PDB file of C-alpha atoms and ligand atoms in Angstrom:
ATOM      1  CA  UNK U 462       0.154   0.273  -0.064  1.00 50.00           C
ATOM      2  CA  UNK U 463       1.159   3.565  -0.790  1.00 53.00           C
ATOM      3  CA  UNK U 464       1.677   5.934   2.295  1.00 54.00           C
ATOM      4  CA  UNK U 465       0.242   8.918   1.239  1.00 52.00           C
ATOM      5  CA  UNK U 466       2.143  12.375   0.708  1.00 51.00           C
ATOM      6  CA  UNK U 467       0.073  13.430   4.410  1.00 47.00           C
ATOM      7  CA  UNK U 468       1.970  10.499   6.136  1.00 59.00           C
ATOM      8  CA  UNK U 469       5.327  11.518   5.558  1.00 63.00           C
ATOM      9  CA  UNK U 470       6.741  14.790   7.609  1.00 69.00           C
ATOM     10  CA  UNK U 471       8.763  17.267   5.729  1.00 82.00           C
ATOM     11  CA  UNK U 472      11.496  17.665   8.425  1.00 93.00           C
ATOM     12  CA  UNK U 473      14.810  16.807   8.059  1.00 95.00           C
ATOM     13  CA  UNK U 474      15.728  13.660   8.631  1.00 97.00           C
ATOM     14  CA  UNK U 475      18.394  10.910   8.814  1.00 98.00           C
ATOM     15  CA  UNK U 476      19.670   8.665   5.957  1.00 98.00           C
ATOM     16  CA  UNK U 477      17.807   5.241   5.410  1.00 98.00           C
ATOM     17  CA  UNK U 478      19.764   2.467   4.577  1.00 98.00           C
ATOM     18  CA  UNK U 479      18.011  -0.225   3.554  1.00 98.00           C
ATOM     19  CA  UNK U 480      18.917  -4.276   3.119  1.00 96.00           C
ATOM     20  CA  UNK U 481      17.088  -7.676   3.419  1.00 95.00           C
ATOM     21  CA  UNK U 482      19.328  -8.545   6.554  1.00 93.00           C
ATOM     22  CA  UNK U 483      22.853  -8.023   7.588  1.00 91.00           C
ATOM     23  CA  UNK U 484      23.933  -7.231   4.079  1.00 91.00           C
ATOM     24  CA  UNK U 485      23.726  -3.543   3.802  1.00 95.00           C
ATOM     25  CA  UNK U 486      26.188  -3.030   6.955  1.00 95.00           C
ATOM     26  CA  UNK U 487      29.039  -3.617   4.865  1.00 92.00           C
ATOM     27  CA  UNK U 488      27.545  -0.243   2.947  1.00 96.00           C
ATOM     28  CA  UNK U 489      26.432   1.655   5.933  1.00 97.00           C
ATOM     29  CA  UNK U 490      30.256   1.380   7.201  1.00 95.00           C
ATOM     30  CA  UNK U 491      31.752   2.851   3.981  1.00 96.00           C
ATOM     31  CA  UNK U 492      29.257   5.339   3.580  1.00 98.00           C
ATOM     32  CA  UNK U 493      29.641   5.960   7.377  1.00 97.00           C
ATOM     33  CA  UNK U 494      33.679   6.097   7.380  1.00 96.00           C
ATOM     34  CA  UNK U 495      33.479   8.509   4.614  1.00 98.00           C
ATOM     35  CA  UNK U 496      30.628  10.850   5.709  1.00 98.00           C
ATOM     36  CA  UNK U 497      30.228  10.521   9.705  1.00 98.00           C
ATOM     37  CA  UNK U 498      28.631  13.837  10.058  1.00 98.00           C
ATOM     38  CA  UNK U 499      25.231  12.817   8.868  1.00 98.00           C
ATOM     39  CA  UNK U 500      22.479  10.821  10.668  1.00 98.00           C
ATOM     40  CA  UNK U 501      21.612   7.266   9.346  1.00 98.00           C
ATOM     41  CA  UNK U 502      18.484   4.839   9.762  1.00 98.00           C
ATOM     42  CA  UNK U 503      18.997   1.300   9.152  1.00 98.00           C
ATOM     43  CA  UNK U 504      16.359  -0.928   8.126  1.00 98.00           C
ATOM     44  CA  UNK U 505      17.319  -5.067   7.582  1.00 97.00           C
ATOM     45  CA  UNK U 506      14.316  -6.975   6.901  1.00 97.00           C
ATOM     46  CA  UNK U 507      15.667  -9.985   9.189  1.00 95.00           C
ATOM     47  CA  UNK U 508      12.200 -11.462   8.696  1.00 96.00           C
ATOM     48  CA  UNK U 509      11.650 -11.941   5.327  1.00 95.00           C
ATOM     49  CA  UNK U 510      15.715 -12.312   4.464  1.00 92.00           C
ATOM     50  CA  UNK U 511      16.638 -13.800   1.941  1.00 91.00           C
ATOM     51  CA  UNK U 512      15.054 -11.614  -1.267  1.00 93.00           C
ATOM     52  CA  UNK U 513      17.602 -13.256  -3.521  1.00 89.00           C
ATOM     53  CA  UNK U 514      16.142 -16.333  -4.563  1.00 88.00           C
ATOM     54  CA  UNK U 515      12.536 -14.415  -4.573  1.00 93.00           C
ATOM     55  CA  UNK U 516      10.301 -13.146  -7.396  1.00 94.00           C
ATOM     56  CA  UNK U 517      10.572  -9.730  -8.882  1.00 94.00           C
ATOM     57  CA  UNK U 518       7.200  -9.226  -7.661  1.00 96.00           C
ATOM     58  CA  UNK U 519       7.899 -10.300  -3.872  1.00 97.00           C
ATOM     59  CA  UNK U 520      10.922  -8.293  -3.673  1.00 96.00           C
ATOM     60  CA  UNK U 521       9.546  -5.596  -5.021  1.00 98.00           C
ATOM     61  CA  UNK U 522       6.536  -5.380  -2.553  1.00 98.00           C
ATOM     62  CA  UNK U 523       8.669  -6.031   0.401  1.00 98.00           C
ATOM     63  CA  UNK U 524      11.333  -3.420  -0.565  1.00 98.00           C
ATOM     64  CA  UNK U 525       8.766  -0.948  -1.005  1.00 98.00           C
ATOM     65  CA  UNK U 526       7.019  -1.309   2.477  1.00 98.00           C
ATOM     66  CA  UNK U 527      10.560  -1.021   4.138  1.00 98.00           C
ATOM     67  CA  UNK U 528      11.660   2.344   1.989  1.00 98.00           C
ATOM     68  CA  UNK U 529       8.376   3.447   3.280  1.00 97.00           C
ATOM     69  CA  UNK U 530       8.999   2.670   6.767  1.00 97.00           C
ATOM     70  CA  UNK U 531      11.880   4.511   6.416  1.00 98.00           C
ATOM     71  CA  UNK U 532      10.314   7.709   4.797  1.00 97.00           C
ATOM     72  CA  UNK U 533       7.270   7.477   7.884  1.00 95.00           C
ATOM     73  CA  UNK U 534      10.826   7.887  10.206  1.00 95.00           C
ATOM     74  CA  UNK U 535      11.843  10.620   8.822  1.00 96.00           C
ATOM     75  CA  UNK U 536      13.841   9.842   5.943  1.00 97.00           C
ATOM     76  CA  UNK U 537      14.198  11.816   2.758  1.00 97.00           C
ATOM     77  CA  UNK U 538      16.525  10.169   1.330  1.00 98.00           C
ATOM     78  CA  UNK U 539      16.988   6.340   1.002  1.00 98.00           C
ATOM     79  CA  UNK U 540      19.893   3.902  -0.189  1.00 98.00           C
ATOM     80  CA  UNK U 541      18.902   0.248  -1.516  1.00 98.00           C
ATOM     81  CA  UNK U 542      21.962  -0.937   0.514  1.00 97.00           C
ATOM     82  CA  UNK U 543      20.737  -4.462  -1.368  1.00 96.00           C
ATOM     83  CA  UNK U 544      21.630  -5.558  -4.678  1.00 95.00           C
ATOM     84  CA  UNK U 545      18.921  -7.628  -5.079  1.00 94.00           C
ATOM     85  CA  UNK U 546      16.135  -4.966  -4.189  1.00 96.00           C
ATOM     86  CA  UNK U 547      18.177  -2.211  -6.770  1.00 96.00           C
ATOM     87  CA  UNK U 548      18.054  -4.788  -9.674  1.00 94.00           C
ATOM     88  CA  UNK U 549      14.549  -5.709  -9.019  1.00 94.00           C
ATOM     89  CA  UNK U 550      12.296  -2.784  -7.050  1.00 97.00           C
ATOM     90  CA  UNK U 551      14.469   0.309  -7.887  1.00 97.00           C
ATOM     91  CA  UNK U 552      13.356   1.202 -11.262  1.00 96.00           C
ATOM     92  CA  UNK U 553       9.585   0.906 -10.210  1.00 97.00           C
ATOM     93  CA  UNK U 554      10.076   2.629  -7.131  1.00 98.00           C
ATOM     94  CA  UNK U 555      11.747   5.512  -8.802  1.00 97.00           C
ATOM     95  CA  UNK U 556       9.299   5.428 -11.672  1.00 97.00           C
ATOM     96  CA  UNK U 557       5.774   4.933 -10.741  1.00 97.00           C
ATOM     97  CA  UNK U 558       6.123   5.199  -6.682  1.00 97.00           C
ATOM     98  CA  UNK U 559       7.682   8.148  -5.247  1.00 97.00           C
ATOM     99  CA  UNK U 560       6.012  10.334  -7.718  1.00 96.00           C
ATOM    100  CA  UNK U 561       2.594   9.304  -5.640  1.00 94.00           C
ATOM    101  CA  UNK U 562       4.256   9.016  -2.542  1.00 94.00           C
ATOM    102  CA  UNK U 563       6.510  12.162  -2.452  1.00 94.00           C
ATOM    103  CA  UNK U 564       8.265  13.409  -5.496  1.00 94.00           C
ATOM    104  CA  UNK U 565      10.746  15.216  -3.511  1.00 94.00           C
ATOM    105  CA  UNK U 566      11.781  12.002  -1.635  1.00 96.00           C
ATOM    106  CA  UNK U 567      14.721  10.188  -3.534  1.00 97.00           C
ATOM    107  CA  UNK U 568      15.349   6.198  -3.575  1.00 98.00           C
ATOM    108  CA  UNK U 569      19.072   5.324  -4.636  1.00 98.00           C
ATOM    109  CA  UNK U 570      20.544   1.951  -5.316  1.00 98.00           C
ATOM    110  CA  UNK U 571      23.722   0.830  -5.253  1.00 97.00           C
ATOM    111  CA  UNK U 572      24.408  -1.203  -8.906  1.00 97.00           C
ATOM    112  CA  UNK U 573      25.023   1.760 -10.875  1.00 96.00           C
ATOM    113  CA  UNK U 574      28.217   3.299  -8.702  1.00 95.00           C
ATOM    114  CA  UNK U 575      29.393  -0.343  -8.502  1.00 96.00           C
ATOM    115  CA  UNK U 576      29.315  -0.037 -12.692  1.00 96.00           C
ATOM    116  CA  UNK U 577      31.047   2.715 -12.767  1.00 95.00           C
ATOM    117  CA  UNK U 578      34.092   1.847 -11.202  1.00 94.00           C
ATOM    118  CA  UNK U 579      34.629  -1.732 -12.863  1.00 95.00           C
ATOM    119  CA  UNK U 580      35.537   0.297 -16.056  1.00 94.00           C
ATOM    120  CA  UNK U 581      38.645   1.791 -14.504  1.00 93.00           C
ATOM    121  CA  UNK U 582      40.062  -1.240 -12.991  1.00 95.00           C
ATOM    122  CA  UNK U 583      39.961  -3.780 -14.860  1.00 97.00           C
ATOM    123  CA  UNK U 584      42.832  -4.246 -18.162  1.00 97.00           C
ATOM    124  CA  UNK U 585      41.669  -7.383 -19.570  1.00 98.00           C
ATOM    125  CA  UNK U 586      38.320  -6.019 -20.198  1.00 98.00           C
ATOM    126  CA  UNK U 587      36.727  -9.141 -18.956  1.00 98.00           C
ATOM    127  CA  UNK U 588      34.761  -9.494 -15.480  1.00 98.00           C
ATOM    128  CA  UNK U 589      32.969 -11.440 -13.275  1.00 98.00           C
ATOM    129  CA  UNK U 590      29.961 -11.208 -11.080  1.00 98.00           C
ATOM    130  CA  UNK U 591      29.402 -12.903  -8.182  1.00 98.00           C
ATOM    131  CA  UNK U 592      26.017 -12.255  -6.428  1.00 97.00           C
ATOM    132  CA  UNK U 593      22.295 -13.831  -5.555  1.00 93.00           C
ATOM    133  CA  UNK U 594      20.497 -15.567  -7.927  1.00 94.00           C
ATOM    134  CA  UNK U 595      17.986 -13.121  -8.204  1.00 92.00           C
ATOM    135  CA  UNK U 596      20.402  -9.990  -9.075  1.00 93.00           C
ATOM    136  CA  UNK U 597      22.135 -12.680 -11.456  1.00 96.00           C
ATOM    137  CA  UNK U 598      19.035 -13.584 -13.454  1.00 94.00           C
ATOM    138  CA  UNK U 599      18.483  -9.522 -13.731  1.00 93.00           C
ATOM    139  CA  UNK U 600      20.922  -9.299 -15.875  1.00 96.00           C
ATOM    140  CA  UNK U 601      21.172  -5.613 -14.160  1.00 95.00           C
ATOM    141  CA  UNK U 602      25.105  -5.877 -14.265  1.00 97.00           C
ATOM    142  CA  UNK U 603      26.018  -6.549 -17.446  1.00 97.00           C
ATOM    143  CA  UNK U 604      23.352  -4.203 -18.866  1.00 97.00           C
ATOM    144  CA  UNK U 605      24.346  -1.076 -16.914  1.00 96.00           C
ATOM    145  CA  UNK U 606      28.307  -2.020 -17.445  1.00 97.00           C
ATOM    146  CA  UNK U 607      27.336  -2.280 -20.935  1.00 97.00           C
ATOM    147  CA  UNK U 608      25.744   0.867 -21.084  1.00 96.00           C
ATOM    148  CA  UNK U 609      28.596   2.740 -19.714  1.00 97.00           C
ATOM    149  CA  UNK U 610      31.597   0.104 -21.599  1.00 98.00           C
ATOM    150  CA  UNK U 611      30.117  -1.595 -24.692  1.00 98.00           C
ATOM    151  CA  UNK U 612      33.445  -3.283 -24.886  1.00 97.00           C
ATOM    152  CA  UNK U 613      33.707  -4.946 -21.407  1.00 98.00           C
ATOM    153  CA  UNK U 614      32.559  -8.950 -21.222  1.00 98.00           C
ATOM    154  CA  UNK U 615      30.649  -9.466 -18.137  1.00 98.00           C
ATOM    155  CA  UNK U 616      30.282 -13.150 -16.663  1.00 98.00           C
ATOM    156  CA  UNK U 617      28.215 -13.960 -13.630  1.00 98.00           C
ATOM    157  CA  UNK U 618      27.717 -16.476 -11.195  1.00 98.00           C
ATOM    158  CA  UNK U 619      24.566 -17.050  -8.941  1.00 97.00           C
ATOM    159  CA  UNK U 620      25.808 -18.191  -5.397  1.00 97.00           C
ATOM    160  CA  UNK U 621      22.321 -19.198  -3.903  1.00 95.00           C
ATOM    161  CA  UNK U 622      23.632 -20.471  -0.449  1.00 93.00           C
ATOM    162  CA  UNK U 623      25.997 -17.553   0.194  1.00 94.00           C
ATOM    163  CA  UNK U 624      23.498 -14.837   1.603  1.00 90.00           C
ATOM    164  CA  UNK U 625      22.404 -18.031   4.431  1.00 89.00           C
ATOM    165  CA  UNK U 626      26.061 -18.715   5.229  1.00 90.00           C
ATOM    166  CA  UNK U 627      26.094 -15.177   6.294  1.00 86.00           C
ATOM    167  CA  UNK U 628      22.768 -14.676   8.345  1.00 80.00           C
ATOM    168  CA  UNK U 629      23.068 -18.063   9.821  1.00 83.00           C
ATOM    169  CA  UNK U 630      26.641 -17.187  11.395  1.00 81.00           C
ATOM    170  CA  UNK U 631      27.676 -20.091   9.274  1.00 85.00           C
ATOM    171  CA  UNK U 632      30.420 -17.666   7.266  1.00 83.00           C
ATOM    172  CA  UNK U 633      33.393 -18.667   9.375  1.00 84.00           C
ATOM    173  CA  UNK U 634      32.768 -22.693   9.440  1.00 88.00           C
ATOM    174  CA  UNK U 635      34.867 -25.049   7.555  1.00 88.00           C
ATOM    175  CA  UNK U 636      31.366 -26.249   5.751  1.00 90.00           C
ATOM    176  CA  UNK U 637      31.508 -22.941   4.137  1.00 93.00           C
ATOM    177  CA  UNK U 638      34.624 -23.036   2.182  1.00 95.00           C
ATOM    178  CA  UNK U 639      32.951 -25.898   0.074  1.00 95.00           C
ATOM    179  CA  UNK U 640      30.436 -23.695  -1.284  1.00 95.00           C
ATOM    180  CA  UNK U 641      32.916 -20.470  -1.421  1.00 97.00           C
ATOM    181  CA  UNK U 642      35.331 -22.502  -3.804  1.00 97.00           C
ATOM    182  CA  UNK U 643      32.801 -24.217  -5.862  1.00 97.00           C
ATOM    183  CA  UNK U 644      31.288 -20.884  -6.709  1.00 98.00           C
ATOM    184  CA  UNK U 645      34.558 -18.908  -7.593  1.00 98.00           C
ATOM    185  CA  UNK U 646      35.857 -22.457  -9.617  1.00 98.00           C
ATOM    186  CA  UNK U 647      32.723 -22.223 -11.432  1.00 98.00           C
ATOM    187  CA  UNK U 648      33.179 -17.897 -12.540  1.00 98.00           C
ATOM    188  CA  UNK U 649      36.877 -17.845 -13.248  1.00 98.00           C
ATOM    189  CA  UNK U 650      35.753 -21.411 -15.497  1.00 98.00           C
ATOM    190  CA  UNK U 651      33.250 -19.476 -17.531  1.00 98.00           C
ATOM    191  CA  UNK U 652      36.426 -17.299 -18.754  1.00 98.00           C
ATOM    192  CA  UNK U 653      39.838 -17.321 -17.887  1.00 97.00           C
ATOM    193  CA  UNK U 654      40.789 -13.708 -18.804  1.00 98.00           C
ATOM    194  CA  UNK U 655      38.871 -12.104 -15.905  1.00 98.00           C
ATOM    195  CA  UNK U 656      40.961  -9.852 -14.002  1.00 98.00           C
ATOM    196  CA  UNK U 657      38.479  -8.348 -11.723  1.00 98.00           C
ATOM    197  CA  UNK U 658      35.546  -9.943 -10.002  1.00 98.00           C
ATOM    198  CA  UNK U 659      32.992  -7.901  -8.052  1.00 98.00           C
ATOM    199  CA  UNK U 660      31.043  -8.824  -5.268  1.00 97.00           C
ATOM    200  CA  UNK U 661      27.455  -7.746  -6.055  1.00 96.00           C
ATOM    201  CA  UNK U 662      25.806  -8.915  -2.984  1.00 95.00           C
ATOM    202  CA  UNK U 663      26.483  -6.508   0.029  1.00 93.00           C
ATOM    203  CA  UNK U 664      26.311  -9.851   2.174  1.00 90.00           C
ATOM    204  CA  UNK U 665      29.592 -11.369   0.015  1.00 94.00           C
ATOM    205  CA  UNK U 666      32.721  -9.294   1.763  1.00 93.00           C
ATOM    206  CA  UNK U 667      31.435 -10.419   5.631  1.00 89.00           C
ATOM    207  CA  UNK U 668      33.035 -13.837   3.186  1.00 93.00           C
ATOM    208  CA  UNK U 669      36.087 -11.849   1.966  1.00 94.00           C
ATOM    209  CA  UNK U 670      38.856 -14.054   3.967  1.00 93.00           C
ATOM    210  CA  UNK U 671      37.558 -17.229   2.201  1.00 95.00           C
ATOM    211  CA  UNK U 672      36.546 -15.959  -1.189  1.00 97.00           C
ATOM    212  CA  UNK U 673      40.106 -14.777  -1.102  1.00 96.00           C
ATOM    213  CA  UNK U 674      41.392 -18.268  -0.390  1.00 96.00           C
ATOM    214  CA  UNK U 675      40.128 -19.372  -4.015  1.00 97.00           C
ATOM    215  CA  UNK U 676      40.679 -16.480  -6.268  1.00 98.00           C
ATOM    216  CA  UNK U 677      43.945 -16.129  -7.590  1.00 97.00           C
ATOM    217  CA  UNK U 678      46.403 -13.339  -6.534  1.00 96.00           C
ATOM    218  CA  UNK U 679      46.507 -11.385  -9.797  1.00 96.00           C
ATOM    219  CA  UNK U 680      42.526 -11.326 -10.018  1.00 98.00           C
ATOM    220  CA  UNK U 681      41.106  -7.906  -8.012  1.00 97.00           C
ATOM    221  CA  UNK U 682      38.074  -8.244  -5.913  1.00 97.00           C
ATOM    222  CA  UNK U 683      35.757  -5.519  -5.433  1.00 96.00           C
ATOM    223  CA  UNK U 684      33.713  -4.514  -2.377  1.00 95.00           C
ATOM    224  CA  UNK U 685      30.987  -2.057  -3.305  1.00 95.00           C
ATOM    225  CA  UNK U 686      31.114  -0.145   0.273  1.00 95.00           C
ATOM    226  CA  UNK U 687      33.430   2.462  -0.356  1.00 93.00           C
ATOM    227  CA  UNK U 688      32.656   3.013  -3.875  1.00 95.00           C
ATOM    228  CA  UNK U 689      28.864   3.750  -3.414  1.00 97.00           C
ATOM    229  CA  UNK U 690      30.158   5.539  -0.257  1.00 98.00           C
ATOM    230  CA  UNK U 691      32.137   8.127  -3.094  1.00 96.00           C
ATOM    231  CA  UNK U 692      29.058   8.241  -5.482  1.00 97.00           C
ATOM    232  CA  UNK U 693      27.309   9.058  -2.914  1.00 98.00           C
ATOM    233  CA  UNK U 694      28.992  11.847  -1.394  1.00 98.00           C
ATOM    234  CA  UNK U 695      29.125  13.006  -5.057  1.00 97.00           C
ATOM    235  CA  UNK U 696      25.331  13.027  -5.426  1.00 97.00           C
ATOM    236  CA  UNK U 697      24.744  14.832  -1.823  1.00 98.00           C
ATOM    237  CA  UNK U 698      27.169  17.500  -3.459  1.00 97.00           C
ATOM    238  CA  UNK U 699      24.968  17.790  -6.717  1.00 97.00           C
ATOM    239  CA  UNK U 700      21.455  17.658  -5.192  1.00 96.00           C
ATOM    240  CA  UNK U 701      19.740  20.031  -2.860  1.00 93.00           C
ATOM    241  CA  UNK U 702      18.451  16.774  -0.905  1.00 96.00           C
ATOM    242  CA  UNK U 703      21.600  17.010   1.188  1.00 96.00           C
ATOM    243  CA  UNK U 704      19.717  20.116   3.113  1.00 96.00           C
ATOM    244  CA  UNK U 705      16.899  17.525   4.006  1.00 96.00           C
ATOM    245  CA  UNK U 706      19.507  15.501   5.584  1.00 98.00           C
ATOM    246  CA  UNK U 707      20.182  15.607   8.958  1.00 98.00           C
ATOM    247  CA  UNK U 708      24.107  16.040  10.355  1.00 98.00           C
ATOM    248  CA  UNK U 709      24.153  14.938  14.100  1.00 98.00           C
ATOM    249  CA  UNK U 710      26.544  11.675  13.358  1.00 97.00           C
ATOM    250  CA  UNK U 711      24.118   9.270  14.799  1.00 97.00           C
ATOM    251  CA  UNK U 712      23.376   6.035  13.369  1.00 96.00           C
ATOM    252  CA  UNK U 713      20.018   3.813  14.953  1.00 97.00           C
ATOM    253  CA  UNK U 714      19.388   0.351  13.692  1.00 97.00           C
ATOM    254  CA  UNK U 715      15.783  -0.821  12.903  1.00 97.00           C
ATOM    255  CA  UNK U 716      15.258  -4.729  12.388  1.00 97.00           C
ATOM    256  CA  UNK U 717      11.826  -6.793  11.326  1.00 98.00           C
ATOM    257  CA  UNK U 718      12.747  -9.655  13.182  1.00 96.00           C
ATOM    258  CA  UNK U 719      14.248 -10.322  16.997  1.00 95.00           C
ATOM    259  CA  UNK U 720      16.383  -6.958  18.455  1.00 95.00           C
ATOM    260  CA  UNK U 721      18.609  -8.720  20.411  1.00 93.00           C
ATOM    261  CA  UNK U 722      20.023 -11.395  17.796  1.00 91.00           C
ATOM    262  CA  UNK U 723      20.165  -8.126  15.306  1.00 92.00           C
ATOM    263  CA  UNK U 724      22.722  -6.260  17.665  1.00 87.00           C
ATOM    264  CA  UNK U 725      24.656  -9.195  18.841  1.00 85.00           C
ATOM    265  CA  UNK U 726      25.240 -10.378  15.216  1.00 85.00           C
ATOM    266  CA  UNK U 727      25.388  -6.977  13.875  1.00 88.00           C
ATOM    267  CA  UNK U 728      28.218  -5.766  16.484  1.00 82.00           C
ATOM    268  CA  UNK U 729      30.178  -8.829  15.158  1.00 75.00           C
ATOM    269  CA  UNK U 730      30.215  -7.877  11.798  1.00 76.00           C
ATOM    270  CA  UNK U 731      30.583  -3.477  12.223  1.00 85.00           C
ATOM    271  CA  UNK U 732      33.067  -4.430  15.076  1.00 81.00           C
ATOM    272  CA  UNK U 733      31.358  -2.197  17.748  1.00 85.00           C
ATOM    273  CA  UNK U 734      28.432  -2.765  20.064  1.00 86.00           C
ATOM    274  CA  UNK U 735      25.236  -1.515  18.760  1.00 88.00           C
ATOM    275  CA  UNK U 736      21.272  -1.681  19.695  1.00 90.00           C
ATOM    276  CA  UNK U 737      18.777  -2.170  17.496  1.00 94.00           C
ATOM    277  CA  UNK U 738      14.745  -1.925  17.682  1.00 96.00           C
ATOM    278  CA  UNK U 739      12.295  -4.399  16.057  1.00 97.00           C
ATOM    279  CA  UNK U 740       9.618  -2.649  13.662  1.00 97.00           C
ATOM    280  CA  UNK U 741       6.515  -4.042  12.276  1.00 95.00           C
ATOM    281  CA  UNK U 742       6.014  -3.010   8.718  1.00 92.00           C
TER     282      UNK U 742
HETATM  283  N1  DGL A1111      22.684  -8.565   0.281  1.00 78.35           N
HETATM  284  C1  DGL A1111      21.439  -8.674  -0.581  1.00 78.35           C
HETATM  285  C2  DGL A1111      22.342  -8.074  -2.070  1.00 78.35           C
HETATM  286  O1  DGL A1111      22.865  -7.702  -1.966  1.00 78.35           O
HETATM  287  C3  DGL A1111      20.944  -9.952  -0.833  1.00 78.35           C
HETATM  288  C4  DGL A1111      20.716 -10.951   0.358  1.00 78.35           C
HETATM  289  C5  DGL A1111      19.447 -11.250  -0.010  1.00 78.35           C
HETATM  290  O2  DGL A1111      19.294 -12.490  -0.591  1.00 78.35           O
HETATM  291  O3  DGL A1111      18.589 -11.273   0.810  1.00 78.35           O
HETATM  292  O4  DGL A1111      21.858  -8.408  -3.002  1.00 78.35           O
END
């Protein structure tokens, strides 16, 4: 259900950061390192994670509900810190829903800023994407990359089990190695000239130590956090939405699941103690 403009406030508020679960924390971290002065409100839809194996319609509906929640909680700008949501929901929300909810609010994704960087990094012009089945099936990465760099060859590999490994806290287990090796090798077997691998899912930086074990040293691995952060900084510099984002240096966390579990797990990922609040959508 679309929130009417009258239900959202015009008072400036925090920047909303949304993910299906914990993965968006890797993006939040990059953004806060670069721009600690802003206020942030993180929402993880842990009750309904993972999104990566769900249909377009379901990912769109879930994402829209979460964006509306962040608007209702005072955000004027929301970042979909989730590739799956960026791939499957961003365009419809921007083009169809925002004009109705409030044309002055903004929702941004993270695929475009990532696509922009690969052309500057690859030398062989062959790159690989590791992502959820939803992101791979959507073809969002090859499409965005080809728009900017038509000469780049893009191969993708869907890794359906990687998000559950993170969300269940099994990402450091010996069993995780099997699934990580399998998908890295599958990707590299698709194109021997790949010199750059994009972690096209915000959960994957949490697996980076294990991923590195199976990726040859001459291949560069791109984590999105810092690129999304610098792209957002440039965006805020160009647009007056920055005036509607408050600068108090705070960060609050919301989850659709148990707050207790969220703050325990998120504290490990962020290396700092945090508290979370459960919200209903
Ligand atoms: N972290 C999300 C992404 O970047 C996906 C996680 C999920 O499958 O829910 O794609």
